[in-house]
Coordinates of C-alpha atoms and ligand atoms in Angstrom, one line a residue:
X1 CA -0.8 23.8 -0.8
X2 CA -0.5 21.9 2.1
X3 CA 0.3 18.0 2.8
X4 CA -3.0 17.5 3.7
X5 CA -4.6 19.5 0.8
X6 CA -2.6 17.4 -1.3
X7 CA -4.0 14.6 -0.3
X8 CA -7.4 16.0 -0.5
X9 CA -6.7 16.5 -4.4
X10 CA -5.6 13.2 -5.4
X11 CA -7.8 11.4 -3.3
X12 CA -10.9 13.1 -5.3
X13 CA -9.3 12.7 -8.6
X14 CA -9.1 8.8 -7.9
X15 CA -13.0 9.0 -8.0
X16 CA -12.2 9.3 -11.9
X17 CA -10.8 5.7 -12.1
X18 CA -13.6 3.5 -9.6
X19 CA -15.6 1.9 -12.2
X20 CA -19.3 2.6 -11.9
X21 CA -21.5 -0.3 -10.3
X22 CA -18.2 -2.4 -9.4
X23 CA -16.7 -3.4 -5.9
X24 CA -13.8 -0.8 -5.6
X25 CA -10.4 -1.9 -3.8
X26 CA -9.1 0.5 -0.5
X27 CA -6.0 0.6 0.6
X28 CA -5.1 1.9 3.9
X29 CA -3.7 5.5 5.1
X30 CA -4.3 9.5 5.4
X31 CA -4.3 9.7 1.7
X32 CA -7.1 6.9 1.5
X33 CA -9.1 8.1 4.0
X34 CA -9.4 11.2 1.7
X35 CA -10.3 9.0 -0.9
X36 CA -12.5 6.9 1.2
X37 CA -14.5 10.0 1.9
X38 CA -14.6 11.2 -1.8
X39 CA -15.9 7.9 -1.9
X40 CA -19.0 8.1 0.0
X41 CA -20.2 10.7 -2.4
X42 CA -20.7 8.5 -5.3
X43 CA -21.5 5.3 -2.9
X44 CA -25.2 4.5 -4.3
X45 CA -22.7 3.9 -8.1
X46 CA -20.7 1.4 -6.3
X47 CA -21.1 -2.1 -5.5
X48 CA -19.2 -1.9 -2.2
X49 CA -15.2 -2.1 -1.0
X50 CA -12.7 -4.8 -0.1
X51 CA -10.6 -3.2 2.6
X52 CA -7.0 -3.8 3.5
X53 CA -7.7 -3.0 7.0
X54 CA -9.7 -2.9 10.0
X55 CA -9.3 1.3 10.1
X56 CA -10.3 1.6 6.6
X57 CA -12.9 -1.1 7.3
X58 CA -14.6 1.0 10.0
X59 CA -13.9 4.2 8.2
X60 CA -15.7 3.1 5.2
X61 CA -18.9 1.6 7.5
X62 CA -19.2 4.5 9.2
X63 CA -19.5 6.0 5.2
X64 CA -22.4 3.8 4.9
X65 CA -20.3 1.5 2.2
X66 CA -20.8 -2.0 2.3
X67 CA -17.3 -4.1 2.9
X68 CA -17.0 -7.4 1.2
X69 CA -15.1 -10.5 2.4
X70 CA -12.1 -10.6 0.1
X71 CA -13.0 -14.3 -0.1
X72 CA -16.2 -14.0 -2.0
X73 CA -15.0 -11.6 -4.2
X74 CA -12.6 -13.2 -7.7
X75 CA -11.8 -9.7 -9.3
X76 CA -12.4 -6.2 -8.9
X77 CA -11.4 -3.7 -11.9
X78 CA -9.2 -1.0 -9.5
X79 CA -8.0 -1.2 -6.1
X80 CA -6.7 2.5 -4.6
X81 CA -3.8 2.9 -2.6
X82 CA -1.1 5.0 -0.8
X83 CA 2.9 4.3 -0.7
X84 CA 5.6 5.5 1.5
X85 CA 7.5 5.5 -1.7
X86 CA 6.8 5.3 -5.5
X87 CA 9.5 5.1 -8.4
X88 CA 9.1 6.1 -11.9
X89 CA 8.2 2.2 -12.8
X90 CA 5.5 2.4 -10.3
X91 CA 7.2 0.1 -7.9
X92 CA 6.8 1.3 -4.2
X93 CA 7.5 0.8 -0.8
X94 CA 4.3 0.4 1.1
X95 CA 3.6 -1.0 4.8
X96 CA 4.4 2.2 6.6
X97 CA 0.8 1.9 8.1
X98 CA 1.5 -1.9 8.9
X99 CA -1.4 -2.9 6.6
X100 CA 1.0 -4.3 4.1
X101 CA 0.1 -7.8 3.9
X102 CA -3.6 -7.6 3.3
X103 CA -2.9 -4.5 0.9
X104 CA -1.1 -7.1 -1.1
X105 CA -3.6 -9.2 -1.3
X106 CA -6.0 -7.2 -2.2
X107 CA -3.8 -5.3 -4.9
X108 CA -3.2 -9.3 -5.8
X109 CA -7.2 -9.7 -7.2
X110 CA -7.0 -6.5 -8.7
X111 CA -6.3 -5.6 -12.4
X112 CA -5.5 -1.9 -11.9
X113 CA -3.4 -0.3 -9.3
X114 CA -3.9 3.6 -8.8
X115 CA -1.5 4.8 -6.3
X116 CA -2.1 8.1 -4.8
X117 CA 0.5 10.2 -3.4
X118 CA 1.8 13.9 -2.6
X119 CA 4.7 14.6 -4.7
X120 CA 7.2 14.0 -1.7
X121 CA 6.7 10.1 -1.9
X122 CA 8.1 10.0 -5.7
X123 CA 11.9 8.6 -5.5
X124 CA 14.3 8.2 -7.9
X125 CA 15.4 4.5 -6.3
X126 CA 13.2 3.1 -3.3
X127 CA 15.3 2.9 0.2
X128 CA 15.2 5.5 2.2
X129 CA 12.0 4.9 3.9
X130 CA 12.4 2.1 6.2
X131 CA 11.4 -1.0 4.3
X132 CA 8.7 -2.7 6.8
X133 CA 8.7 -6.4 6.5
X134 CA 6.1 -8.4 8.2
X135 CA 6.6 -11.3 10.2
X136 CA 5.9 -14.2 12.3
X137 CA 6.9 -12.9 15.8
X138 CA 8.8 -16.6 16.3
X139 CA 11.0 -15.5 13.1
X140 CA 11.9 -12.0 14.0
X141 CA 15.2 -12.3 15.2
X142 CA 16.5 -15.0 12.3
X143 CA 14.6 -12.4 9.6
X144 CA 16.5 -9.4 11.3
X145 CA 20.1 -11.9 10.8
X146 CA 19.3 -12.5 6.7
X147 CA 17.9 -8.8 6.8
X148 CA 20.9 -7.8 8.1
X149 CA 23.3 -10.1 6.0
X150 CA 21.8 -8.1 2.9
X151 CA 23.6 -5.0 4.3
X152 CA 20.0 -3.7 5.9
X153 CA 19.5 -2.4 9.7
X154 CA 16.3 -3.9 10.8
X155 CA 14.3 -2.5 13.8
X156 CA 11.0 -4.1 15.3
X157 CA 8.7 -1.3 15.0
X158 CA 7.5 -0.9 18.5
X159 CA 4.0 -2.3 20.4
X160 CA 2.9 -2.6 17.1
X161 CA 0.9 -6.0 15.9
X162 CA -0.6 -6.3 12.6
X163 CA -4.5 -7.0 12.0
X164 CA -2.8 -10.7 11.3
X165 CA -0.9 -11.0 14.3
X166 CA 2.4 -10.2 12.7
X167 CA 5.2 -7.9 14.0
X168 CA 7.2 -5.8 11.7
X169 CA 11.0 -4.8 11.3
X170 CA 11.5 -1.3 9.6
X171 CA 14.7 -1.8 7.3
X172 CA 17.1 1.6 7.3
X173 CA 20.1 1.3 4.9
X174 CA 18.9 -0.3 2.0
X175 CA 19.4 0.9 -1.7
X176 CA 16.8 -1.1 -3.5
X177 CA 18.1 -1.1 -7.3
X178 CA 16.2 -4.0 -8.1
X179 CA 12.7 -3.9 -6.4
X180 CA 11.5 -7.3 -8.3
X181 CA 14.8 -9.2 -7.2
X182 CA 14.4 -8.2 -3.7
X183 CA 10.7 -8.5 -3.2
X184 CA 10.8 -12.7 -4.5
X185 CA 13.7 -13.2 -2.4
X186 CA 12.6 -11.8 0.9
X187 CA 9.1 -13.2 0.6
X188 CA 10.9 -16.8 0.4
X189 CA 12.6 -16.6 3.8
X190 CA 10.9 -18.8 6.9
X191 CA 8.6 -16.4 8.6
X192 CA 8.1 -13.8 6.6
X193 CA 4.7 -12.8 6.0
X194 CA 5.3 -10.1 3.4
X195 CA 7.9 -7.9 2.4
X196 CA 7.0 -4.2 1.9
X197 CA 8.4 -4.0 -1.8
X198 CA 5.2 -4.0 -4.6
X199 CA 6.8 -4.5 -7.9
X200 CA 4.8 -7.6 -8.8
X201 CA 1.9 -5.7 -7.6
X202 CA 3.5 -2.3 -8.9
X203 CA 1.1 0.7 -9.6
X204 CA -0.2 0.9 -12.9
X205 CA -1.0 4.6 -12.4
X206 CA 0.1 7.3 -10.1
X207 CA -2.2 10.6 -9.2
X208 CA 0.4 12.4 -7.8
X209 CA -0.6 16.2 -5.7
X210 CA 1.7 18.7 -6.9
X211 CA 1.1 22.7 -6.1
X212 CA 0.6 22.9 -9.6
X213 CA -2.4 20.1 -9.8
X214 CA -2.5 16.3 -10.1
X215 CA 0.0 14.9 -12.1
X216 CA -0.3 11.5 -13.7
X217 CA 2.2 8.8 -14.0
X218 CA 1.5 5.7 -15.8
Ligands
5RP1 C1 -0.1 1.5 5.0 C2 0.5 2.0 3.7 C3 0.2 3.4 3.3 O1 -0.3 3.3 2.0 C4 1.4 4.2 3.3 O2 2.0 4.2 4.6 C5 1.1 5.7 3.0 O3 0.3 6.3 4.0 P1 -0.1 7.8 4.0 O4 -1.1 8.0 2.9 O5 -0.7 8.0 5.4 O6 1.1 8.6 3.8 O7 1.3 1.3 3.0 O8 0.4 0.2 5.3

């Protein structure tokens, strides 16, 4: 099977987890927008989306679901989502698609996190995908020094500004032993807006796309 078909697979079976008549959480990605249009197929059984980004946002419009302002909404039962990485504790490294901040929030009102993934993104220790780390442009450089100090080599990712504003260093070198550790620390420093590291927010469940089928991690 191929990458794509992959995603395909696990983006249906995440249709088995969206609890009928609530509002449904969407991450942001290729593997969500699979889901996103598995999604649209059961849309009248839904009460609508909170989106983690202005591309899923339109993607799911143009589906005919309603989107929600994450304000008005307290909790919602299951919120979907990719990773650049995932470990066997369901901690991952997320923000390759820059929407990192607002997935965390809306992971954050959520009580169930299903991750969905092709088998490549499943990692014994997180780290080799450059961590992404979202910040306030003024802070960049002094977040680079500390990211640095921590043995990291931090990169601003290109022309790239986050649906905040934000700007975002990509973090090569890093072997992240202990995701929880790293994640409170980071998000403490001036100017960071989020740090790409969800082990507070860690997946609960994991549909992972395997040539031989979904597997599930939980
Ligand atoms: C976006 C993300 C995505 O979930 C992550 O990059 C995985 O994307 P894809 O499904 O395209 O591989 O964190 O900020």
């Amino acid at each position: 099977m191929t990458q794509d078909e992959l995603k395909a697979l696990v983006g249906q079976a995440a249709l088995d987890y969206v609890v009928p008549g609530s509002i449904v959480g969407v991450g942001t990605g290729s593997t969500v927008n699979c889901f996103i249009d598995a999604l649209a197929t059961i849309k009248d059984r839904i009460a609508g989306a909170v989106s983690s980004s202005e591309r899923s946002t339109e993607r799911l419009r143009a589906h005919g679901i309603a989107v929600l302002d994450s304000n008005t909404v307290e909790r919602i039962p299951v919120y979907v989502d990719g990773a650049d990485e995932i470990d066997h504790h369901g901690n991952m490294i997320k923000g390759g698609g820059a929407a990192l901040t607002r997935e965390k929030i809306v992971a954050d009102i959520a009580d169930r996190f299903v991750c969905i993934a092709d088998e490549s993104k499943l990692v014994p220790t997180l780290g080799k995908f450059p961590l992404p780390v979202e910040v306030i442009p003024m802070a960049a450089s002094q977040v680079a020094r500390r990211l640095k100090a921590l043995g990291g080599e931090p990169v601003l990712r290109a022309g790239v500004v986050t649906d905040n504003g934000g700007h975002i260093l990509d973090v090569r070198g890093l072997s992240i032993t202990d995701p929880a550790a790293m994640e409170r620390d980071i998000n403490q420093w001036p100017g960071v807006v989020s740090v790409g590291i969800f082990a507070r927010n860690r997946a609960a469940v994991c549909l992972l796309g395997t040539s031989q089928g979904v597997k599930t991690l939980s």
